[in-house]
Coordinates of C-alpha atoms and ligand atoms in Angstrom, one line a residue:
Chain W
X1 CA 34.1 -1.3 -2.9
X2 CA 30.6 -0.9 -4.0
X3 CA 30.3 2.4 -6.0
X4 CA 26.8 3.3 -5.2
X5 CA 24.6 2.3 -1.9
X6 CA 22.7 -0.8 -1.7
X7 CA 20.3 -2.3 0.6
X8 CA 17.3 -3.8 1.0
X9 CA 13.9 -1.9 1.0
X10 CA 11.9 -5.4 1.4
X11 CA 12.0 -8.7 3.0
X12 CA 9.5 -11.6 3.3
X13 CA 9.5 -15.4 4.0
X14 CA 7.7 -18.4 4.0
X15 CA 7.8 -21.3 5.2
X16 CA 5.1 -24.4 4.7
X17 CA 2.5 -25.2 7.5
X18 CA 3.5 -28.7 8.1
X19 CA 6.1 -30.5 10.7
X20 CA 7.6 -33.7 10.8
X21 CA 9.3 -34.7 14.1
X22 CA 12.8 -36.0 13.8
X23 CA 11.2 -38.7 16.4
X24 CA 8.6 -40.3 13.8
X25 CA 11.8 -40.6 10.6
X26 CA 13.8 -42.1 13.7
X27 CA 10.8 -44.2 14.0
X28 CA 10.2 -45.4 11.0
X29 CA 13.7 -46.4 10.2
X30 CA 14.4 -48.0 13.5
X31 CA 17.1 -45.3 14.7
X32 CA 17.5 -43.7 18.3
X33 CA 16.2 -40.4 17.7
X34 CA 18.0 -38.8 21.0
X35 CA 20.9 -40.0 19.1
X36 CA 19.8 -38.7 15.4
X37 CA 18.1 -35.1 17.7
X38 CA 21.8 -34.6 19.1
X39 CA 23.7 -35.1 17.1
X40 CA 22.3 -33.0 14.1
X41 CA 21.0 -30.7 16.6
X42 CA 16.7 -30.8 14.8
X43 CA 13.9 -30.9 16.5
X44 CA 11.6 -30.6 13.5
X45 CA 11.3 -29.9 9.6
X46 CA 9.0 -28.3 7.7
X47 CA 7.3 -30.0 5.2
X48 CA 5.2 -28.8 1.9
X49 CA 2.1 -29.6 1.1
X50 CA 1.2 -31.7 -1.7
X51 CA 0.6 -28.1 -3.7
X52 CA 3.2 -26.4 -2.8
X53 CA 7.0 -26.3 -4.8
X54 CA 9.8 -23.8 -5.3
X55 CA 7.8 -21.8 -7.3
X56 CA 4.7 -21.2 -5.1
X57 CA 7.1 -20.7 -1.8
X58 CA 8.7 -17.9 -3.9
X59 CA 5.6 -16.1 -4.9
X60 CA 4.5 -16.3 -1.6
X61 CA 8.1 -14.7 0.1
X62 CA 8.1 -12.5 -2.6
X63 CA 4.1 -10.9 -2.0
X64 CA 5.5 -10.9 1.6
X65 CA 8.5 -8.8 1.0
X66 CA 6.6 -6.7 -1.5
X67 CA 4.2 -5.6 1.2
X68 CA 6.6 -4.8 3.5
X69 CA 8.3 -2.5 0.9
X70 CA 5.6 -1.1 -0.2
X71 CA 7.0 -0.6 -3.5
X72 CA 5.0 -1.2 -6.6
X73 CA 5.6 -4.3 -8.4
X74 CA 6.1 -2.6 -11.8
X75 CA 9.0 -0.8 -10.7
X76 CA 10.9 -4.2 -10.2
X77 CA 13.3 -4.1 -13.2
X78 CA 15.2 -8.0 -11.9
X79 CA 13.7 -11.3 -10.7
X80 CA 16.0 -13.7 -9.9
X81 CA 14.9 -17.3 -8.0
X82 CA 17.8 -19.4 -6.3
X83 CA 16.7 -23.2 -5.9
X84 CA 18.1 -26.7 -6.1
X85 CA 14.2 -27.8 -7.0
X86 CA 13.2 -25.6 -9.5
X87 CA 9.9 -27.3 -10.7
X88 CA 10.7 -27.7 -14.6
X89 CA 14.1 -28.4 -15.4
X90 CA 13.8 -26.0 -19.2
X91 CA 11.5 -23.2 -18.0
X92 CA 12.0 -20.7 -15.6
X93 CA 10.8 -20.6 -11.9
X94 CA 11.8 -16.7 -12.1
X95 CA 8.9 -15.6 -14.9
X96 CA 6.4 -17.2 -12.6
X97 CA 7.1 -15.3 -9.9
X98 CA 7.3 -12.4 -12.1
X99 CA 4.1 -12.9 -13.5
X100 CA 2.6 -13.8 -9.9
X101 CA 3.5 -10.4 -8.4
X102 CA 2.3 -8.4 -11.1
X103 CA 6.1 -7.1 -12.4
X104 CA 5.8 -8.4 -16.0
X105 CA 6.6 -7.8 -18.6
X106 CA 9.5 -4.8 -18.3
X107 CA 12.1 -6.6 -16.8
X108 CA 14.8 -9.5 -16.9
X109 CA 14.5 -12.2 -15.0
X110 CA 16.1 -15.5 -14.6
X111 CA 16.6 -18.7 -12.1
X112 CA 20.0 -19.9 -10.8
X113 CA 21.3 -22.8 -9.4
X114 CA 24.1 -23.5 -7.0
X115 CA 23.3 -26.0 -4.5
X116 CA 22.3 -23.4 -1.2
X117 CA 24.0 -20.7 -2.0
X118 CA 21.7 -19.6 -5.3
X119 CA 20.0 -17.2 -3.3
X120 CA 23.0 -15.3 -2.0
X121 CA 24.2 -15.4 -5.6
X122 CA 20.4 -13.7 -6.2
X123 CA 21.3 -10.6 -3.8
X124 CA 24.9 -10.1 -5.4
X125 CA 23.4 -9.6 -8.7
X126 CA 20.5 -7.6 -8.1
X127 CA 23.9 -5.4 -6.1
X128 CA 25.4 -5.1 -8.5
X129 CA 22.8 -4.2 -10.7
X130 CA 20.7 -1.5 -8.6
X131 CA 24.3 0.1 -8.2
X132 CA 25.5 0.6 -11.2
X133 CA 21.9 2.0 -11.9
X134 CA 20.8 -0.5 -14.4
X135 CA 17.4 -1.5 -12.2
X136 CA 15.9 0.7 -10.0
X137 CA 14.6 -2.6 -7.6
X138 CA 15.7 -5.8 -8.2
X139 CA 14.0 -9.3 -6.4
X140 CA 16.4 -12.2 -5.7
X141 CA 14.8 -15.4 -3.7
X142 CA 16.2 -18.1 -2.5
X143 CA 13.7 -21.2 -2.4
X144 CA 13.7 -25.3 -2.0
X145 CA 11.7 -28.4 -1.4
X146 CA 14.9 -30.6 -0.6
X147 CA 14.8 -33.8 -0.6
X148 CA 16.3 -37.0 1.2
X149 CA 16.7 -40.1 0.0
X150 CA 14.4 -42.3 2.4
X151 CA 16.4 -43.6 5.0
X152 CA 19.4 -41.0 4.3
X153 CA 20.7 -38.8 7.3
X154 CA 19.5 -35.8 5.2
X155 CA 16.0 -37.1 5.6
X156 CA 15.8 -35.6 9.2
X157 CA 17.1 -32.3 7.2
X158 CA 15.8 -31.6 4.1
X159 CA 13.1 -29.4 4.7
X160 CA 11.3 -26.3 2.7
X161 CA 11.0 -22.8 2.5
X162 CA 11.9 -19.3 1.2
X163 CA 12.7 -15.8 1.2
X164 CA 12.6 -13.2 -1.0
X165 CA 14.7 -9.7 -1.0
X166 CA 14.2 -6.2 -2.6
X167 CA 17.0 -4.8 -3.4
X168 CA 17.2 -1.1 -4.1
X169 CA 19.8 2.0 -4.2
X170 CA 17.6 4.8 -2.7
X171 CA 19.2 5.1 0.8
X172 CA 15.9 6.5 2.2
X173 CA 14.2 3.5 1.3
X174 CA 16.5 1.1 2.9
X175 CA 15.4 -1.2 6.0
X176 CA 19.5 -2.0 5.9
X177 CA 22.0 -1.2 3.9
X178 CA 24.3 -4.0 2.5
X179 CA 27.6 -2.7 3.6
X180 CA 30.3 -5.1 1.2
X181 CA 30.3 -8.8 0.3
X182 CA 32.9 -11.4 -0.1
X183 CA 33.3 -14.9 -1.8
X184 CA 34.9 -17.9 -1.4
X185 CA 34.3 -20.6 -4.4
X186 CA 36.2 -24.0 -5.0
X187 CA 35.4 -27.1 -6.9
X188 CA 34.7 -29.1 -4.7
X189 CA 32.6 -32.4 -4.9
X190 CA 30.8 -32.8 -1.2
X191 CA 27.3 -33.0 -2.8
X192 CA 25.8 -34.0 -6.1
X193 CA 22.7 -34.5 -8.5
X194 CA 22.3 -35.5 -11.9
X195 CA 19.6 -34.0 -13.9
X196 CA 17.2 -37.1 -13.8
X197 CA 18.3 -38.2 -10.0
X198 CA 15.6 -37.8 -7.6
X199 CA 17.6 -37.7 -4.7
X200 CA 21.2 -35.9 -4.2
X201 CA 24.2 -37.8 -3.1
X202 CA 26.9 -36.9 -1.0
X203 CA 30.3 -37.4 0.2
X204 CA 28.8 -38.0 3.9
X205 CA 31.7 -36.5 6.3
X206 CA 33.8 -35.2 3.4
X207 CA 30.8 -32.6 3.6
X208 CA 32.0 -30.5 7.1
X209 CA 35.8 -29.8 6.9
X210 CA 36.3 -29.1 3.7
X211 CA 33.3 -28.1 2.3
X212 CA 31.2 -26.5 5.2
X213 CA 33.4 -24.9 7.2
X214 CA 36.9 -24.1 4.7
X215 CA 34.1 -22.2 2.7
X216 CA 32.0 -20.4 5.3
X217 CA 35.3 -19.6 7.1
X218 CA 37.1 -18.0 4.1
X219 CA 34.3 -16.1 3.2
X220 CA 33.8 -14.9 6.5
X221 CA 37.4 -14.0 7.3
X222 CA 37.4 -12.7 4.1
X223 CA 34.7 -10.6 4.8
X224 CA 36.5 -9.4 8.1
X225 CA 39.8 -8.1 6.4
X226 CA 38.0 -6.7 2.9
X227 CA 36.1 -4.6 5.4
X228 CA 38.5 -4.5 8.2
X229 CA 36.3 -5.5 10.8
X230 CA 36.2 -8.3 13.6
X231 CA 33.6 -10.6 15.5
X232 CA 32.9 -7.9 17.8
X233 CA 31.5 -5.0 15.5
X234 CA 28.9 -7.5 14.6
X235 CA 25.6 -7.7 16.7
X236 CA 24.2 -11.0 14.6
X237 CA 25.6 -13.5 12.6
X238 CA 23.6 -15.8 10.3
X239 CA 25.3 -19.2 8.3
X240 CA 24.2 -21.4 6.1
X241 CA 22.4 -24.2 8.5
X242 CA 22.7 -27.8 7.0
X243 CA 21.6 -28.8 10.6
X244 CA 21.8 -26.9 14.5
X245 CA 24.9 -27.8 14.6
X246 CA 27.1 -26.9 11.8
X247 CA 26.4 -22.8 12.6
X248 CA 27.7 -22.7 16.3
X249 CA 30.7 -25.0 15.5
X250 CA 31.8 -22.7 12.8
X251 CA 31.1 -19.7 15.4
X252 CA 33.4 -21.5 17.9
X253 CA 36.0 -21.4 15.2
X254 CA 35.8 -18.2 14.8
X255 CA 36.1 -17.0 17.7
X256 CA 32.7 -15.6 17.4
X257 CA 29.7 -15.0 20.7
X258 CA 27.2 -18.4 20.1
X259 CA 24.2 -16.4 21.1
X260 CA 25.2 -13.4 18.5
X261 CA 24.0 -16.9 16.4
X262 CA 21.5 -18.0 17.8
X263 CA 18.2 -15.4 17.0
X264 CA 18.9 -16.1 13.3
X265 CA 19.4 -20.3 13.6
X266 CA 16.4 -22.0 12.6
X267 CA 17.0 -25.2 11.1
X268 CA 16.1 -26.9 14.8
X269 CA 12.1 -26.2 13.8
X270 CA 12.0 -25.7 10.6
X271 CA 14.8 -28.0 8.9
X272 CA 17.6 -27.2 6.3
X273 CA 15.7 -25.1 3.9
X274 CA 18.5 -25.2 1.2
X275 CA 18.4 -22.0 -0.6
X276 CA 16.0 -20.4 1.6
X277 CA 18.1 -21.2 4.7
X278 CA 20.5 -18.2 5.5
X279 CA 17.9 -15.8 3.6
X280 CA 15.4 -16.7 6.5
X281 CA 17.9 -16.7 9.2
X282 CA 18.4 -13.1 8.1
X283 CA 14.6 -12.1 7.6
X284 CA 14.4 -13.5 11.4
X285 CA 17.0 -10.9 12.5
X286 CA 16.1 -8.3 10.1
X287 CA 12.3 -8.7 12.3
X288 CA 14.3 -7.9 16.1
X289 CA 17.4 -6.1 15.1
X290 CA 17.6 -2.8 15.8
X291 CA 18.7 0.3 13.7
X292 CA 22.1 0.8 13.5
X293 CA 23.0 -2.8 14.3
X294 CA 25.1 -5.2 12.5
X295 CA 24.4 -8.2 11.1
X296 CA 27.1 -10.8 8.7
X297 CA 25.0 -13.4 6.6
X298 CA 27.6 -16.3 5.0
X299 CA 25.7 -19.1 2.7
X300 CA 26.7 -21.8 1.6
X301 CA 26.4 -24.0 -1.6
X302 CA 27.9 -27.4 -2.2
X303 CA 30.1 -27.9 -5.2
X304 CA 31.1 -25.3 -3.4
X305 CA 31.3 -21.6 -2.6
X306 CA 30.2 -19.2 -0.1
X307 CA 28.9 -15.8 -0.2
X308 CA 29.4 -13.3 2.9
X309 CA 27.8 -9.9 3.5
X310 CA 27.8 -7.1 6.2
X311 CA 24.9 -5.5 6.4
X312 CA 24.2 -2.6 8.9
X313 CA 20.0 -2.4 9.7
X314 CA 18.6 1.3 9.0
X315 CA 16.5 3.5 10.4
X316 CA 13.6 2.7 8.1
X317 CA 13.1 -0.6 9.5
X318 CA 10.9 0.7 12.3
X319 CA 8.3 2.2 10.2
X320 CA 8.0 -0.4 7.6
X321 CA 7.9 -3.1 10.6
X322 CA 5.3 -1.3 12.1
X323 CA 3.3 -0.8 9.1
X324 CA 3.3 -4.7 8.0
X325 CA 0.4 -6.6 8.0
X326 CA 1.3 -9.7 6.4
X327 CA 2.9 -12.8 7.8
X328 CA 6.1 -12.7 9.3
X329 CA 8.7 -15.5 9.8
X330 CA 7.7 -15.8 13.5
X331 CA 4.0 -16.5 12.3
X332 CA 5.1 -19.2 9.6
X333 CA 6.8 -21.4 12.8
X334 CA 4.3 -21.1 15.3
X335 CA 1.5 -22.0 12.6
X336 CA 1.7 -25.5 12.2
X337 CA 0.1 -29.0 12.1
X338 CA 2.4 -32.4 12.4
X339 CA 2.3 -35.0 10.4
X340 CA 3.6 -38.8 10.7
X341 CA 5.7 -40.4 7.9
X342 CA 2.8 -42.2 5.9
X343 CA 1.4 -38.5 5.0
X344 CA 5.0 -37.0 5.1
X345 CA 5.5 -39.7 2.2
X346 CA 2.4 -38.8 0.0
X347 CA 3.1 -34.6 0.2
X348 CA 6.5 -35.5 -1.0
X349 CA 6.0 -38.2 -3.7
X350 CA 8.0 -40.8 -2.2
X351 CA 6.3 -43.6 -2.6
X352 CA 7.6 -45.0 -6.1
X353 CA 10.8 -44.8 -4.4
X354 CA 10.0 -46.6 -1.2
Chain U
X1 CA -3.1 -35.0 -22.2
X2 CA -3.1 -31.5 -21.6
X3 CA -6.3 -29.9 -19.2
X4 CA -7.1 -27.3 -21.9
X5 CA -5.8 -25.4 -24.7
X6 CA -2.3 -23.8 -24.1
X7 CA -3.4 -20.4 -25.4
X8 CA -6.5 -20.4 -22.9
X9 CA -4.3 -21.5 -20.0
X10 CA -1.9 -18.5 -21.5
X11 CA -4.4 -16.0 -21.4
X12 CA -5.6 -16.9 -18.1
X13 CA -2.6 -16.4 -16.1
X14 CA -3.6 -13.0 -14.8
X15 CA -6.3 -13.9 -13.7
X16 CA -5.1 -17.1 -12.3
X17 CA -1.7 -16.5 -10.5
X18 CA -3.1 -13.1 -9.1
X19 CA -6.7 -12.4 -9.3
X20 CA -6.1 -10.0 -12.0
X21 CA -10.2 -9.0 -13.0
X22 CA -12.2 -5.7 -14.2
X23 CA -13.9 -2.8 -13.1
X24 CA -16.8 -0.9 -15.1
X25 CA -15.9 2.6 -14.3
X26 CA -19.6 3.7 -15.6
X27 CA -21.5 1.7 -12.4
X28 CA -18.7 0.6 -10.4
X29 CA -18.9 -2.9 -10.1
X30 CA -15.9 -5.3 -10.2
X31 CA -15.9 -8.2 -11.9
X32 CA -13.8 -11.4 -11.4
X33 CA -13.4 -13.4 -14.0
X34 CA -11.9 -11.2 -16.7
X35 CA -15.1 -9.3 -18.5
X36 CA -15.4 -7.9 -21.7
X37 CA -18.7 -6.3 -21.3
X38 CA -20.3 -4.8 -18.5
X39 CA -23.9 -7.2 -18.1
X40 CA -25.6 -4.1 -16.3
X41 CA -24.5 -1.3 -18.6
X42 CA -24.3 -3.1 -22.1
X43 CA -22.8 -0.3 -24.5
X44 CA -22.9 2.0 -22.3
X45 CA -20.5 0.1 -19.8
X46 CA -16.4 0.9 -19.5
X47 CA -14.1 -1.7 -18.6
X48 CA -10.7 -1.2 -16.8
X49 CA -8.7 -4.0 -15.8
X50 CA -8.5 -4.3 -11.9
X51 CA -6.1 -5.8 -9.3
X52 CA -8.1 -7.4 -6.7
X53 CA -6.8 -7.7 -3.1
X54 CA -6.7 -11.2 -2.2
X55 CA -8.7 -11.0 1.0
X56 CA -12.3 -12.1 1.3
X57 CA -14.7 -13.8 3.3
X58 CA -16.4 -18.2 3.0
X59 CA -19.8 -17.6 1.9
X60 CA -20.0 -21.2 1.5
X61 CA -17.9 -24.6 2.0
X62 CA -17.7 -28.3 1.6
X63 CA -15.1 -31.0 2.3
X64 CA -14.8 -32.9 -1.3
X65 CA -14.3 -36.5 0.0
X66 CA -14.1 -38.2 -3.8
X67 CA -11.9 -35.6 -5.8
X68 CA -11.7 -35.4 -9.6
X69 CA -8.5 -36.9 -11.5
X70 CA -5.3 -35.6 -10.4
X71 CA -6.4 -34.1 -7.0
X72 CA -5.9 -37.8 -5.1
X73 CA -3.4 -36.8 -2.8
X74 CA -5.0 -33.9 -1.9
X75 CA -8.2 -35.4 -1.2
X76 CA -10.1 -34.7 1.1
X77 CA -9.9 -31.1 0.6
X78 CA -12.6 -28.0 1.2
X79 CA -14.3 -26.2 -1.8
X80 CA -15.5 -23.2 -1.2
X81 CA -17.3 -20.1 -2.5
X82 CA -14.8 -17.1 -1.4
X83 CA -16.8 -13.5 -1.5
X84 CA -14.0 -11.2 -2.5
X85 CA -13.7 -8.2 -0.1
X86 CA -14.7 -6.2 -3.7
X87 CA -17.4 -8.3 -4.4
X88 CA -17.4 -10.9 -6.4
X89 CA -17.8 -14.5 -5.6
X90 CA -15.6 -17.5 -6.9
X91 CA -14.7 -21.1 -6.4
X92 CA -11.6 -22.4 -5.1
X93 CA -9.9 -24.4 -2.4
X94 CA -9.0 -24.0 1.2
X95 CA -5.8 -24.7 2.0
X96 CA -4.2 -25.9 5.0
X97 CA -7.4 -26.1 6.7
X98 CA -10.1 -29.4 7.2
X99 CA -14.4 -28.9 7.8
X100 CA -13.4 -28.8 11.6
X101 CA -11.0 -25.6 11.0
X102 CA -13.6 -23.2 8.8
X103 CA -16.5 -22.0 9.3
X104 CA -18.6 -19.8 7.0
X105 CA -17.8 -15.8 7.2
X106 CA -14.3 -17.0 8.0
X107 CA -12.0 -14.6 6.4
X108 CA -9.3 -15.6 4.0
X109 CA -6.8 -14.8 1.6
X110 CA -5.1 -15.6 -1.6
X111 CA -2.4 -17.9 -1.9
X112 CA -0.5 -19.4 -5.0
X113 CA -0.2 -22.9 -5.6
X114 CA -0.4 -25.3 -7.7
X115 CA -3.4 -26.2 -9.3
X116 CA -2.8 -29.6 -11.4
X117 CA -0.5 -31.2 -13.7
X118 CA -1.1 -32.0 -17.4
X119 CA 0.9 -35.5 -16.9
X120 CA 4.5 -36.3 -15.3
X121 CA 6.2 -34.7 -18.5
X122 CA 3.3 -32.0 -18.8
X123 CA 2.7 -28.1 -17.9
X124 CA 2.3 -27.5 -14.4
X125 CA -0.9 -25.2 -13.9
X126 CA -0.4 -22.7 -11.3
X127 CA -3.6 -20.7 -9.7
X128 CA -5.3 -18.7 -6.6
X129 CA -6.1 -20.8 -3.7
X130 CA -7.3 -19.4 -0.2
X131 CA -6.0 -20.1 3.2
X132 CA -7.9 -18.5 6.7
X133 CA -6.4 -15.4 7.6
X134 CA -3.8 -14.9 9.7
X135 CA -6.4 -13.8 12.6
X136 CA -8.3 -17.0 12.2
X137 CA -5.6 -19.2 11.4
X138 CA -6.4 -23.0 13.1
X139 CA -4.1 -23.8 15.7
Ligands
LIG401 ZN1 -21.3 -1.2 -15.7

């Protein structure tokens, strides 16, 4: 039980301008692409420019869910950032944002790590936090430049992007409340890497059953009985999305509608953004779902754990869509340029490791 | 070797990661970069610090086809002189955008990105870029 209400009074994502077809890494490394396209179920992946990193991608989600709260920056007493790519390895990603915004210097802040699942993590703590009335806002983001090793399947997947949550405790503020969350967290070693590794490895298919799905399941079902709810009181769910396919498989499990999936799977066009990948899904829904509807959210980090939530969207989200000026997930996809591998390589620094 | 001082790079981050400038309350002008004294008021000036918005407008662009040390993978890239929606006028790049995409009068905003790096093992300096507005954004 959550002792106090919680919600969130701000969303915002962003994703980077540039695409690279799963065609053209097909291409290059001699595979079938209708092959590599069906079978992970991508179209496309976003890719960063050469100036963009985790850091920059947060500030940007997090000046886009500031706007749409409308909340002043100094009244943000948490900032925590969720990557895998944090750009230094000793100084925090989470004091840049801070800075960025304009929320210094009152306030904790601090990044976090846990494969794609250190956003969730994020919105948990700020929870618990605006709750028990420590902060009266709190900012948790979720935000990645993944990389694939060249040639790896994760190539086709690794993508970019983030999104940034206020959380708050004033009921009137919220654009939906988060109703409960549930956890399911294992050791489990599906996905690995080592502090001076440039690229991860994996456990290949030791990654689905029991990583992927034994860990969105149980939180999910967990979810279902802490609450004592079912598929069908839910208008939208959102997974983690590794690739297409991972989210309706895990949906056909449960027993749960594909198309109540659907509106919030994006990793077809934009690629696995990592941390940032079931925070978007959600700030897609969170831009069509109506008040009153309900929408369940499960991440999912390798190493490995899961985080559910229930959330139920609130009246307020009408107003503060309306009001919004600033870009919206919608306007990050349909803005952007291709490009082919040679200038894929340079934006992400591959080429000492070609 | 690092770009610059550390304490300069320290004290600039206000200004850098959000435009943070200043405002003389006694003739209303606004002033980007940070200014200690008001050039049109002398003593009699009064300083506040001021947030600036982020939007503006090109007053003036080019493409930089030979970039300086550290901006080779960017290159080419456009330079231009963005007039703040308050007033003043200040360099920086246009992202996301080549000479065929911008035109002058094009309005654009603020982004954060990174600026350069001291070395592989160095600081990472973050600043203000622009982009084109979301209106004018190229196809
Ligand atoms: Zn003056």
């Amino acid at each position: 039980m959550i002792s106090h209400p919680v919600g969130i009074v701000g969303y915002g994502a962003c994703v980077p301008k540039y695409r690279i077809k799963a065609d053209e890494i097909a291409r290059v490394w001699g595979e079938e692409p209708e092959r590599i396209k069906k079978g992970l179920g991508i179209l496309e992946k976003s890719v960063p420019d050469v100036d963009e990193d985790a850091a920059t991608l947060a500030v940007e989600a997090a000046r886009n869910a500031l706007a749409f709260a409308g909340i002043d920056p100094a009244s943000i007493g948490a900032v925590y950032v969720g990557s895998e790519s944090h750009p230094y390895a000793v100084k925090p990603t989470a004091t840049i944002v801070a800075e960025a915004i304009g929320a210094t210097p009152n306030l904790t802040a601090a990044d976090l790590e846990f494969a794609c699942k250190a956003g969730t993590a994020a919105i948990q703590i700020c929870m618990g936090m605006a709750a028990s009335g420590m902060i009266r806002y709190g900012l948790a983001i979720g935000s990645d430049t993944s990389q694939g090793r060249p040639g790896d399947a994760l190539e086709y997947t690794a993508s970019a992007g983030a999104a940034a949550f206020i959380i708050g405790r004033d009921k009137a503020e919220f654009v939906a409340e988060i109703e409960e969350t549930f956890s399911f967290t294992t050791d489990t070693p599906d996905f690995w890497r080592k502090q001076h590794a440039e690229f991860p490895s994996h456990g290949g298919r030791f990654t689905g059953t029991p990583a992927y799905f034994r860990h969105i399941m149980g939180a999910t079902q967990g979810l279902f009985e802490k609450t004592n709810t079912r598929a069908n009181d839910y208008d939208y769910f959102v997974f983690h999305q590794p690739n297409g396919k991972f989210p309706l498989e895990a949906a056909k499990k449960m027993g749960i509608d594909p198309e109540k999936v659907k509106p919030g799977l994006f990793t077809p066009v934009i690629g696995n953004t990592y941390s940032g990948a079931s925070p978007i899904g959600l700030c897609g829904v969170l831009d069509i779902a109506k008040p009153g509807q309900r929408i369940l959210v499960t991440s999912f980090g390798s190493g490995a754990g899961s985080d559910a939530f229930s959330i139920r969207v609130a009246e307020g989200i009408v107003e503060k869509r309306q009001a919004y000026r600033g870009w919206r997930l919608a306007d990050y996809i349909a803005n952007k340029e291709y490009v082919d591998y040679g200038v894929y390589a340079k934006h992400r620094r591959k080429l000492k490791s070609l | 070797m690092p770009s610059e001082n550390l304490a300069i790079t320290w004290r600039r981050i206000p200004e850098r990661y959000r435009l943070a400038g200043s405002y003389c309350e006694n003739c209303k002008t606004s002033y980007f970069p940070n200014r200690k004294l008001c050039p049109k008021c002398r003593r009699k000036g009064r300083l506040a610090s001021k947030q600036f918005s982020g939007r503006g407008r090109i007053y003036s662009f080019t493409e930089v086809s030979a970039g300086p040390a550290g901006f080779e993978l960017e290159t080419p890239y456009l330079l231009a002189i963005v007039e703040l929606e308050e007033g003043p006028r200040l360099t920086a790049q246009i992202v996301g955008a080549t000479e065929k995409d911008a035109k002058i009068g094009d309005e654009v905003e603020m982004v954060f990105r990174r600026i350069m790096e001291d070395s592989p093992e160095g600081l990472i300096h973050y600043g203000y870029k622009f982009r084109l507005a979301k209106r004018c954004a190229p196809k």
